[in-house]
PDB file of C-alpha atoms in Angstrom:
ATOM      1  CA  UNK A 228       0.002  -0.056   0.018  1.00 96.00           C
ATOM      2  CA  UNK A 229       1.378   3.362  -1.072  1.00 98.00           C
ATOM      3  CA  UNK A 230       0.073   6.729  -2.262  1.00 98.00           C
ATOM      4  CA  UNK A 231      -2.834   9.023  -1.097  1.00 98.00           C
ATOM      5  CA  UNK A 232      -4.959   7.680   1.658  1.00 98.00           C
ATOM      6  CA  UNK A 233      -7.960   9.590   2.980  1.00 98.00           C
ATOM      7  CA  UNK A 234      -8.881   9.656   6.682  1.00 98.00           C
ATOM      8  CA  UNK A 235     -12.737   9.970   6.312  1.00 98.00           C
ATOM      9  CA  UNK A 236     -14.867  12.443   8.064  1.00 98.00           C
ATOM     10  CA  UNK A 237     -17.931  10.981   9.702  1.00 98.00           C
ATOM     11  CA  UNK A 238     -20.937  12.672   8.326  1.00 98.00           C
ATOM     12  CA  UNK A 239     -23.639  13.446  10.955  1.00 98.00           C
ATOM     13  CA  UNK A 240     -27.223  14.650  10.678  1.00 97.00           C
ATOM     14  CA  UNK A 241     -28.548  17.639  12.754  1.00 97.00           C
ATOM     15  CA  UNK A 242     -29.496  15.141  15.528  1.00 98.00           C
ATOM     16  CA  UNK A 243     -25.950  13.795  15.586  1.00 98.00           C
ATOM     17  CA  UNK A 244     -26.946  10.414  13.976  1.00 98.00           C
ATOM     18  CA  UNK A 245     -24.608   9.071  11.309  1.00 97.00           C
ATOM     19  CA  UNK A 246     -25.620  10.303   7.851  1.00 98.00           C
ATOM     20  CA  UNK A 247     -25.237   7.108   5.785  1.00 97.00           C
ATOM     21  CA  UNK A 248     -26.358   8.624   2.570  1.00 97.00           C
ATOM     22  CA  UNK A 249     -23.626  11.277   2.755  1.00 97.00           C
ATOM     23  CA  UNK A 250     -21.041   8.633   3.839  1.00 98.00           C
ATOM     24  CA  UNK A 251     -21.870   6.475   0.676  1.00 98.00           C
ATOM     25  CA  UNK A 252     -21.728   9.509  -1.578  1.00 98.00           C
ATOM     26  CA  UNK A 253     -18.377  10.586  -0.229  1.00 98.00           C
ATOM     27  CA  UNK A 254     -16.727   7.138  -0.462  1.00 98.00           C
ATOM     28  CA  UNK A 255     -17.997   6.909  -4.003  1.00 98.00           C
ATOM     29  CA  UNK A 256     -16.549  10.397  -4.910  1.00 98.00           C
ATOM     30  CA  UNK A 257     -13.101   9.460  -3.438  1.00 98.00           C
ATOM     31  CA  UNK A 258     -12.953   6.181  -5.277  1.00 98.00           C
ATOM     32  CA  UNK A 259     -13.843   7.820  -8.507  1.00 98.00           C
ATOM     33  CA  UNK A 260     -11.130  10.474  -7.808  1.00 98.00           C
ATOM     34  CA  UNK A 261      -8.655   7.593  -7.649  1.00 98.00           C
ATOM     35  CA  UNK A 262      -7.300   7.702  -4.148  1.00 98.00           C
ATOM     36  CA  UNK A 263      -5.234   4.661  -3.147  1.00 98.00           C
ATOM     37  CA  UNK A 264      -6.745   4.021   0.347  1.00 98.00           C
ATOM     38  CA  UNK A 265      -9.707   5.037   2.563  1.00 98.00           C
ATOM     39  CA  UNK A 266      -9.461   5.046   6.278  1.00 98.00           C
ATOM     40  CA  UNK A 267     -12.608   5.070   8.473  1.00 98.00           C
ATOM     41  CA  UNK A 268     -12.844   5.739  12.235  1.00 98.00           C
ATOM     42  CA  UNK A 269      -9.840   8.169  11.986  1.00 97.00           C
ATOM     43  CA  UNK A 270      -9.074  11.250  14.023  1.00 95.00           C
ATOM     44  CA  UNK A 271     -10.759  13.231  11.302  1.00 95.00           C
ATOM     45  CA  UNK A 272     -13.733  10.906  11.644  1.00 96.00           C
ATOM     46  CA  UNK A 273     -14.208  11.938  15.307  1.00 97.00           C
ATOM     47  CA  UNK A 274     -13.597   8.464  16.594  1.00 97.00           C
ATOM     48  CA  UNK A 275     -13.453   9.648  20.154  1.00 96.00           C
ATOM     49  CA  UNK A 276     -17.086  10.691  19.894  1.00 96.00           C
ATOM     50  CA  UNK A 277     -18.255   7.281  18.590  1.00 97.00           C
ATOM     51  CA  UNK A 278     -19.436   4.370  20.709  1.00 97.00           C
ATOM     52  CA  UNK A 279     -17.757   0.959  20.352  1.00 97.00           C
ATOM     53  CA  UNK A 280     -20.978  -0.155  18.545  1.00 98.00           C
ATOM     54  CA  UNK A 281     -20.818   2.788  16.196  1.00 98.00           C
ATOM     55  CA  UNK A 282     -17.191   2.128  15.409  1.00 98.00           C
ATOM     56  CA  UNK A 283     -18.026  -1.477  14.449  1.00 98.00           C
ATOM     57  CA  UNK A 284     -20.995  -0.457  12.460  1.00 98.00           C
ATOM     58  CA  UNK A 285     -19.066   2.170  10.487  1.00 98.00           C
ATOM     59  CA  UNK A 286     -16.202  -0.310   9.900  1.00 98.00           C
ATOM     60  CA  UNK A 287     -18.720  -2.815   8.477  1.00 98.00           C
ATOM     61  CA  UNK A 288     -20.538  -0.203   6.281  1.00 98.00           C
ATOM     62  CA  UNK A 289     -17.169   1.046   5.115  1.00 98.00           C
ATOM     63  CA  UNK A 290     -16.122  -2.467   4.052  1.00 98.00           C
ATOM     64  CA  UNK A 291     -19.257  -2.635   1.905  1.00 98.00           C
ATOM     65  CA  UNK A 292     -18.581   0.655   0.256  1.00 98.00           C
ATOM     66  CA  UNK A 293     -14.799   0.566  -0.421  1.00 98.00           C
ATOM     67  CA  UNK A 294     -14.279  -1.638  -3.428  1.00 97.00           C
ATOM     68  CA  UNK A 295     -11.460  -0.088  -5.504  1.00 97.00           C
ATOM     69  CA  UNK A 296      -9.007   1.126  -2.840  1.00 98.00           C
ATOM     70  CA  UNK A 297      -7.201  -0.241   0.212  1.00 98.00           C
ATOM     71  CA  UNK A 298      -9.445  -0.251   3.233  1.00 98.00           C
ATOM     72  CA  UNK A 299      -8.155   0.903   6.647  1.00 98.00           C
ATOM     73  CA  UNK A 300     -10.039   0.877   9.982  1.00 98.00           C
ATOM     74  CA  UNK A 301      -9.137   2.831  13.051  1.00 98.00           C
ATOM     75  CA  UNK A 302      -9.224   0.754  16.132  1.00 98.00           C
ATOM     76  CA  UNK A 303      -7.699   3.124  18.816  1.00 98.00           C
ATOM     77  CA  UNK A 304      -8.774   3.406  22.422  1.00 97.00           C
ATOM     78  CA  UNK A 305      -7.160   4.123  25.724  1.00 96.00           C
ATOM     79  CA  UNK A 306      -8.509   0.678  26.793  1.00 97.00           C
ATOM     80  CA  UNK A 307      -6.216  -2.087  25.480  1.00 98.00           C
ATOM     81  CA  UNK A 308      -8.862  -4.628  25.523  1.00 98.00           C
ATOM     82  CA  UNK A 309     -11.207  -2.453  23.449  1.00 98.00           C
ATOM     83  CA  UNK A 310      -8.369  -1.991  20.887  1.00 98.00           C
ATOM     84  CA  UNK A 311      -8.020  -5.819  20.757  1.00 98.00           C
ATOM     85  CA  UNK A 312     -11.749  -6.228  20.268  1.00 98.00           C
ATOM     86  CA  UNK A 313     -11.880  -3.563  17.509  1.00 98.00           C
ATOM     87  CA  UNK A 314      -8.759  -4.825  15.777  1.00 98.00           C
ATOM     88  CA  UNK A 315     -10.122  -8.438  15.750  1.00 98.00           C
ATOM     89  CA  UNK A 316     -13.394  -7.107  14.315  1.00 98.00           C
ATOM     90  CA  UNK A 317     -11.521  -5.143  11.574  1.00 98.00           C
ATOM     91  CA  UNK A 318      -9.771  -8.434  10.739  1.00 98.00           C
ATOM     92  CA  UNK A 319     -13.013 -10.394  10.811  1.00 98.00           C
ATOM     93  CA  UNK A 320     -14.837  -8.012   8.305  1.00 98.00           C
ATOM     94  CA  UNK A 321     -11.930  -8.163   5.850  1.00 98.00           C
ATOM     95  CA  UNK A 322     -10.228  -4.762   6.341  1.00 98.00           C
ATOM     96  CA  UNK A 323      -6.765  -4.549   4.734  1.00 98.00           C
ATOM     97  CA  UNK A 324      -5.269  -2.676   7.744  1.00 98.00           C
ATOM     98  CA  UNK A 325      -6.028  -1.578  11.251  1.00 98.00           C
ATOM     99  CA  UNK A 326      -4.653   1.942  12.233  1.00 98.00           C
ATOM    100  CA  UNK A 327      -3.946   2.324  15.974  1.00 98.00           C
ATOM    101  CA  UNK A 328      -3.206   5.613  17.707  1.00 98.00           C
ATOM    102  CA  UNK A 329      -1.518   5.294  21.084  1.00 98.00           C
ATOM    103  CA  UNK A 330      -3.520   5.539  24.372  1.00 97.00           C
ATOM    104  CA  UNK A 331      -4.293   9.110  25.287  1.00 95.00           C
ATOM    105  CA  UNK A 332      -5.027  10.901  28.581  1.00 94.00           C
ATOM    106  CA  UNK A 333      -2.901   8.539  30.638  1.00 92.00           C
ATOM    107  CA  UNK A 334       0.910   9.342  30.309  1.00 96.00           C
ATOM    108  CA  UNK A 335       2.765   6.042  29.452  1.00 98.00           C
ATOM    109  CA  UNK A 336       6.504   5.282  28.996  1.00 98.00           C
ATOM    110  CA  UNK A 337       7.940   3.227  26.113  1.00 98.00           C
ATOM    111  CA  UNK A 338       7.735  -0.006  27.981  1.00 98.00           C
ATOM    112  CA  UNK A 339       3.995   0.455  28.664  1.00 98.00           C
ATOM    113  CA  UNK A 340       3.415   1.412  25.014  1.00 98.00           C
ATOM    114  CA  UNK A 341       5.377  -1.554  23.778  1.00 98.00           C
ATOM    115  CA  UNK A 342       3.250  -3.892  25.930  1.00 98.00           C
ATOM    116  CA  UNK A 343      -0.013  -2.252  24.725  1.00 98.00           C
ATOM    117  CA  UNK A 344       0.786  -2.704  21.005  1.00 98.00           C
ATOM    118  CA  UNK A 345       2.318  -6.148  21.516  1.00 98.00           C
ATOM    119  CA  UNK A 346      -0.875  -7.376  23.196  1.00 98.00           C
ATOM    120  CA  UNK A 347      -2.893  -6.240  20.200  1.00 98.00           C
ATOM    121  CA  UNK A 348      -0.335  -7.593  17.670  1.00 98.00           C
ATOM    122  CA  UNK A 349      -0.294 -10.952  19.331  1.00 98.00           C
ATOM    123  CA  UNK A 350      -4.106 -11.212  19.265  1.00 98.00           C
ATOM    124  CA  UNK A 351      -4.774 -10.239  15.705  1.00 97.00           C
ATOM    125  CA  UNK A 352      -3.138 -11.181  12.398  1.00 96.00           C
ATOM    126  CA  UNK A 353      -4.331  -8.056  10.388  1.00 98.00           C
ATOM    127  CA  UNK A 354      -1.472  -5.719   9.308  1.00 98.00           C
ATOM    128  CA  UNK A 355      -1.225  -2.855  11.770  1.00 98.00           C
ATOM    129  CA  UNK A 356      -0.318   0.735  10.998  1.00 98.00           C
ATOM    130  CA  UNK A 357       0.954   2.667  14.101  1.00 98.00           C
ATOM    131  CA  UNK A 358      -0.347   6.180  14.314  1.00 98.00           C
ATOM    132  CA  UNK A 359       2.034   8.717  15.919  1.00 98.00           C
ATOM    133  CA  UNK A 360       0.142  11.922  16.813  1.00 97.00           C
ATOM    134  CA  UNK A 361       2.013  13.455  19.852  1.00 96.00           C
ATOM    135  CA  UNK A 362      -0.303  16.519  19.891  1.00 95.00           C
ATOM    136  CA  UNK A 363      -3.161  14.229  21.038  1.00 96.00           C
ATOM    137  CA  UNK A 364      -1.776  11.025  22.459  1.00 97.00           C
ATOM    138  CA  UNK A 365       1.356   9.426  23.975  1.00 98.00           C
ATOM    139  CA  UNK A 366       4.300   9.902  21.502  1.00 98.00           C
ATOM    140  CA  UNK A 367       5.952   7.083  19.747  1.00 98.00           C
ATOM    141  CA  UNK A 368       9.698   7.333  19.886  1.00 98.00           C
ATOM    142  CA  UNK A 369      11.942   6.087  16.985  1.00 98.00           C
ATOM    143  CA  UNK A 370      13.394   3.407  19.224  1.00 98.00           C
ATOM    144  CA  UNK A 371       9.984   2.131  20.151  1.00 98.00           C
ATOM    145  CA  UNK A 372       8.749   2.081  16.620  1.00 98.00           C
ATOM    146  CA  UNK A 373      11.867   0.130  15.661  1.00 98.00           C
ATOM    147  CA  UNK A 374      11.404  -2.339  18.356  1.00 98.00           C
ATOM    148  CA  UNK A 375       7.652  -2.898  17.516  1.00 98.00           C
ATOM    149  CA  UNK A 376       8.496  -3.334  13.860  1.00 98.00           C
ATOM    150  CA  UNK A 377      11.372  -5.680  14.610  1.00 97.00           C
ATOM    151  CA  UNK A 378       9.476  -7.894  17.086  1.00 98.00           C
ATOM    152  CA  UNK A 379       6.001  -8.009  15.311  1.00 98.00           C
ATOM    153  CA  UNK A 380       5.863  -8.857  11.633  1.00 97.00           C
ATOM    154  CA  UNK A 381       2.198  -7.703  11.388  1.00 98.00           C
ATOM    155  CA  UNK A 382       3.147  -4.142  12.546  1.00 98.00           C
ATOM    156  CA  UNK A 383       3.394  -3.026   8.956  1.00 98.00           C
ATOM    157  CA  UNK A 384       3.902   0.690   9.015  1.00 98.00           C
ATOM    158  CA  UNK A 385       3.239   4.084  10.639  1.00 98.00           C
ATOM    159  CA  UNK A 386       1.290   7.213  10.130  1.00 98.00           C
ATOM    160  CA  UNK A 387       3.339  10.253  11.292  1.00 98.00           C
ATOM    161  CA  UNK A 388       1.312  13.193  12.340  1.00 98.00           C
ATOM    162  CA  UNK A 389       4.256  15.024  13.646  1.00 97.00           C
ATOM    163  CA  UNK A 390       5.628  18.345  12.489  1.00 96.00           C
ATOM    164  CA  UNK A 391       9.266  17.076  12.448  1.00 96.00           C
ATOM    165  CA  UNK A 392      11.148  16.288   9.317  1.00 96.00           C
ATOM    166  CA  UNK A 393      13.989  14.889  11.504  1.00 97.00           C
ATOM    167  CA  UNK A 394      11.730  12.416  13.237  1.00 98.00           C
ATOM    168  CA  UNK A 395      10.313  11.098   9.972  1.00 98.00           C
ATOM    169  CA  UNK A 396      13.781  11.015   8.475  1.00 98.00           C
ATOM    170  CA  UNK A 397      14.988   8.867  11.419  1.00 98.00           C
ATOM    171  CA  UNK A 398      11.978   6.493  11.141  1.00 98.00           C
ATOM    172  CA  UNK A 399      12.620   5.978   7.449  1.00 98.00           C
ATOM    173  CA  UNK A 400      16.451   5.460   7.935  1.00 98.00           C
ATOM    174  CA  UNK A 401      16.374   3.400  11.040  1.00 97.00           C
ATOM    175  CA  UNK A 402      13.139   1.342  10.689  1.00 98.00           C
ATOM    176  CA  UNK A 403      12.347   1.241   7.036  1.00 97.00           C
ATOM    177  CA  UNK A 404      16.084   0.995   6.380  1.00 94.00           C
ATOM    178  CA  UNK A 405      16.198  -2.291   8.231  1.00 94.00           C
ATOM    179  CA  UNK A 406      12.751  -3.588   7.237  1.00 96.00           C
ATOM    180  CA  UNK A 407      12.108  -2.556   3.693  1.00 95.00           C
ATOM    181  CA  UNK A 408       8.409  -3.575   3.737  1.00 97.00           C
ATOM    182  CA  UNK A 409       7.654  -1.168   6.586  1.00 98.00           C
ATOM    183  CA  UNK A 410       5.570   1.664   5.303  1.00 98.00           C
ATOM    184  CA  UNK A 411       5.940   5.276   6.365  1.00 98.00           C
ATOM    185  CA  UNK A 412       3.145   7.798   5.752  1.00 98.00           C
ATOM    186  CA  UNK A 413       2.836  11.426   6.773  1.00 98.00           C
ATOM    187  CA  UNK A 414      -0.377  12.601   8.395  1.00 98.00           C
ATOM    188  CA  UNK A 415       0.300  16.262   7.441  1.00 98.00           C
ATOM    189  CA  UNK A 416      -0.599  17.514   4.022  1.00 98.00           C
ATOM    190  CA  UNK A 417       2.263  20.067   4.118  1.00 97.00           C
ATOM    191  CA  UNK A 418       4.784  17.225   4.677  1.00 98.00           C
ATOM    192  CA  UNK A 419       3.628  15.029   1.827  1.00 98.00           C
ATOM    193  CA  UNK A 420       6.273  15.754  -0.764  1.00 98.00           C
ATOM    194  CA  UNK A 421       9.229  15.862   1.625  1.00 97.00           C
ATOM    195  CA  UNK A 422       8.139  12.537   3.063  1.00 98.00           C
ATOM    196  CA  UNK A 423       8.226  11.055  -0.455  1.00 98.00           C
ATOM    197  CA  UNK A 424      11.616  12.686  -1.057  1.00 98.00           C
ATOM    198  CA  UNK A 425      13.026  11.073   2.097  1.00 98.00           C
ATOM    199  CA  UNK A 426      11.834   7.682   0.953  1.00 98.00           C
ATOM    200  CA  UNK A 427       8.415   7.424   2.586  1.00 98.00           C
ATOM    201  CA  UNK A 428       5.356   5.718   1.042  1.00 98.00           C
ATOM    202  CA  UNK A 429       2.750   8.392   0.866  1.00 98.00           C
ATOM    203  CA  UNK A 430       0.305  10.365   3.096  1.00 98.00           C
ATOM    204  CA  UNK A 431      -2.865   9.767   5.175  1.00 98.00           C
ATOM    205  CA  UNK A 432      -4.045  13.455   4.952  1.00 98.00           C
ATOM    206  CA  UNK A 433      -7.344  15.017   5.965  1.00 98.00           C
ATOM    207  CA  UNK A 434      -7.516  17.778   3.248  1.00 98.00           C
ATOM    208  CA  UNK A 435      -7.850  14.923   0.789  1.00 98.00           C
ATOM    209  CA  UNK A 436     -11.476  14.656   1.848  1.00 98.00           C
ATOM    210  CA  UNK A 437     -12.156  17.834  -0.173  1.00 98.00           C
ATOM    211  CA  UNK A 438      -9.180  18.270  -2.568  1.00 98.00           C
ATOM    212  CA  UNK A 439      -7.871  14.772  -3.408  1.00 98.00           C
ATOM    213  CA  UNK A 440      -6.895  16.019  -6.841  1.00 97.00           C
ATOM    214  CA  UNK A 441      -4.150  18.095  -5.386  1.00 98.00           C
ATOM    215  CA  UNK A 442      -2.644  15.312  -3.361  1.00 98.00           C
ATOM    216  CA  UNK A 443      -2.939  12.879  -6.388  1.00 98.00           C
ATOM    217  CA  UNK A 444      -1.168  15.530  -8.658  1.00 98.00           C
ATOM    218  CA  UNK A 445       1.772  15.650  -6.186  1.00 98.00           C
ATOM    219  CA  UNK A 446       1.907  11.854  -6.081  1.00 98.00           C
ATOM    220  CA  UNK A 447       1.703  11.299  -9.781  1.00 98.00           C
ATOM    221  CA  UNK A 448       4.167  13.982 -10.673  1.00 98.00           C
ATOM    222  CA  UNK A 449       6.692  12.692  -8.196  1.00 98.00           C
ATOM    223  CA  UNK A 450       6.347   9.088  -9.291  1.00 98.00           C
ATOM    224  CA  UNK A 451       6.822  10.197 -12.957  1.00 98.00           C
ATOM    225  CA  UNK A 452       9.788  12.256 -12.038  1.00 98.00           C
ATOM    226  CA  UNK A 453       8.189  15.504 -13.036  1.00 98.00           C
ATOM    227  CA  UNK A 454       9.611  17.370 -10.210  1.00 98.00           C
ATOM    228  CA  UNK A 455       8.826  20.977 -11.155  1.00 98.00           C
ATOM    229  CA  UNK A 456       5.198  19.929 -11.342  1.00 98.00           C
ATOM    230  CA  UNK A 457       5.381  18.134  -8.045  1.00 98.00           C
ATOM    231  CA  UNK A 458       6.900  21.245  -6.502  1.00 98.00           C
ATOM    232  CA  UNK A 459       4.069  23.383  -7.943  1.00 98.00           C
ATOM    233  CA  UNK A 460       1.281  21.267  -6.387  1.00 98.00           C
ATOM    234  CA  UNK A 461       3.211  20.699  -3.195  1.00 98.00           C
ATOM    235  CA  UNK A 462       3.338  24.501  -2.725  1.00 97.00           C
ATOM    236  CA  UNK A 463      -0.484  24.623  -3.285  1.00 97.00           C
ATOM    237  CA  UNK A 464      -0.903  21.866  -0.714  1.00 97.00           C
ATOM    238  CA  UNK A 465       1.304  23.716   1.794  1.00 97.00           C
ATOM    239  CA  UNK A 466      -0.897  26.735   1.475  1.00 97.00           C
ATOM    240  CA  UNK A 467      -4.047  24.662   1.752  1.00 98.00           C
ATOM    241  CA  UNK A 468      -2.795  23.071   4.960  1.00 97.00           C
ATOM    242  CA  UNK A 469      -3.219  26.382   6.759  1.00 97.00           C
ATOM    243  CA  UNK A 470      -6.848  25.626   6.897  1.00 98.00           C
ATOM    244  CA  UNK A 471      -6.272  23.805  10.212  1.00 96.00           C
ATOM    245  CA  UNK A 472      -5.045  27.013  11.858  1.00 96.00           C
ATOM    246  CA  UNK A 473      -8.097  28.979  10.853  1.00 97.00           C
ATOM    247  CA  UNK A 474     -10.653  26.873  12.795  1.00 97.00           C
ATOM    248  CA  UNK A 475     -11.097  25.657  16.426  1.00 95.00           C
ATOM    249  CA  UNK A 476     -10.656  22.028  15.465  1.00 95.00           C
ATOM    250  CA  UNK A 477      -9.543  19.990  12.525  1.00 92.00           C
ATOM    251  CA  UNK A 478     -13.046  18.583  12.192  1.00 95.00           C
ATOM    252  CA  UNK A 479     -14.581  22.058  11.902  1.00 97.00           C
ATOM    253  CA  UNK A 480     -11.896  23.131   9.355  1.00 97.00           C
ATOM    254  CA  UNK A 481     -12.483  20.038   7.105  1.00 98.00           C
ATOM    255  CA  UNK A 482     -16.239  20.129   7.329  1.00 98.00           C
ATOM    256  CA  UNK A 483     -16.478  23.844   6.573  1.00 98.00           C
ATOM    257  CA  UNK A 484     -14.147  23.381   3.586  1.00 98.00           C
ATOM    258  CA  UNK A 485     -16.230  20.563   2.369  1.00 97.00           C
ATOM    259  CA  UNK A 486     -19.435  22.654   2.689  1.00 96.00           C
ATOM    260  CA  UNK A 487     -17.707  25.465   0.727  1.00 97.00           C
ATOM    261  CA  UNK A 488     -16.740  23.023  -2.025  1.00 96.00           C
ATOM    262  CA  UNK A 489     -20.309  21.697  -2.463  1.00 95.00           C
ATOM    263  CA  UNK A 490     -20.213  18.402  -0.651  1.00 96.00           C
ATOM    264  CA  UNK A 491     -23.504  17.180   0.867  1.00 94.00           C
ATOM    265  CA  UNK A 492     -21.827  16.391   4.299  1.00 95.00           C
ATOM    266  CA  UNK A 493     -23.476  18.713   6.787  1.00 95.00           C
ATOM    267  CA  UNK A 494     -21.393  21.067   8.896  1.00 95.00           C
ATOM    268  CA  UNK A 495     -22.128  19.164  12.043  1.00 97.00           C
ATOM    269  CA  UNK A 496     -19.648  18.015  14.679  1.00 98.00           C
ATOM    270  CA  UNK A 497     -20.603  15.870  17.735  1.00 97.00           C
ATOM    271  CA  UNK A 498     -19.914  17.515  21.123  1.00 96.00           C
ATOM    272  CA  UNK A 499     -17.629  18.385  22.660  1.00 95.00           C
ATOM    273  CA  UNK A 500     -16.445  19.832  19.268  1.00 96.00           C
ATOM    274  CA  UNK A 501     -18.248  22.808  17.891  1.00 96.00           C
ATOM    275  CA  UNK A 502     -18.493  24.166  14.439  1.00 97.00           C
ATOM    276  CA  UNK A 503     -17.060  27.649  13.833  1.00 97.00           C
ATOM    277  CA  UNK A 504     -19.204  30.485  12.509  1.00 96.00           C
ATOM    278  CA  UNK A 505     -19.400  32.618   9.408  1.00 96.00           C
ATOM    279  CA  UNK A 506     -16.322  34.636  10.125  1.00 97.00           C
ATOM    280  CA  UNK A 507     -14.151  31.440  10.116  1.00 98.00           C
ATOM    281  CA  UNK A 508     -16.065  30.119   7.040  1.00 97.00           C
ATOM    282  CA  UNK A 509     -15.206  33.368   5.198  1.00 98.00           C
ATOM    283  CA  UNK A 510     -11.478  32.956   6.039  1.00 98.00           C
ATOM    284  CA  UNK A 511     -11.476  29.371   4.791  1.00 98.00           C
ATOM    285  CA  UNK A 512     -13.324  30.415   1.653  1.00 98.00           C
ATOM    286  CA  UNK A 513     -10.611  32.989   0.942  1.00 98.00           C
ATOM    287  CA  UNK A 514      -7.843  30.354   1.508  1.00 98.00           C
ATOM    288  CA  UNK A 515      -9.564  27.837  -0.738  1.00 97.00           C
ATOM    289  CA  UNK A 516      -9.905  30.399  -3.454  1.00 96.00           C
ATOM    290  CA  UNK A 517      -6.113  31.238  -3.230  1.00 94.00           C
ATOM    291  CA  UNK A 518      -4.856  27.568  -2.891  1.00 94.00           C
ATOM    292  CA  UNK A 519      -7.228  25.920  -5.472  1.00 93.00           C
ATOM    293  CA  UNK A 520      -7.212  28.530  -8.210  1.00 83.00           C
TER     294      UNK A 520
END
């Protein structure tokens, strides 16, 4: 698995129920656009606001809908036994990968994190993508990532949502360098091209929900060694990534951008998140006009 992978938003109705029609429409749009992977129950999908039953339901629904791309299911929780349950469920329904962010809220050292992931990896055969997002959860050090990848063959890669070129460089050199099949993806749109240059495998990036053509243009140009074109689209993507700083949450930023681009997904977030108002929407509109002209 390589390329552009989309961490799906979870569409909600005004009563906060899941909007299945919008979900189906969005997955269809992304597959027609030609993305390489679709990832449900992601951070962008507000997984922390979903119940265990809803996460399983969405995973099953997504498995029905995703037919022409790799299918990834988020199975994170701060409860190790819930992670095992969700990961085994993802395996049972035929997902291609489980994506697991570290436990959050409770500070853990590397030994505790190693035990957490090892317990999951030993109970499930599905390939696992680690998810390093230190702004929201316990950070994964390079040495820990290397140990997990060395000791568990089904730990297949990592999503790096970290604003550090040096960290991603070290993961590629020290982990992928020793285990060639280990995949390294950026989680940040603005780091897509430099991750590819360093030897990474692609990106799992939220702006691809509403502008996948930009990410795919970077990917295709880079693969075909049309570097000036890759630089051109990467600069547009870097500008577009400023959308996150304009809103109070990533969910608000992405859903407002989707609304502005004509998607049927409603600008509704589940509490405790709140949607930003017209002033923020206007700022995002201006950014989209500049970045996507």
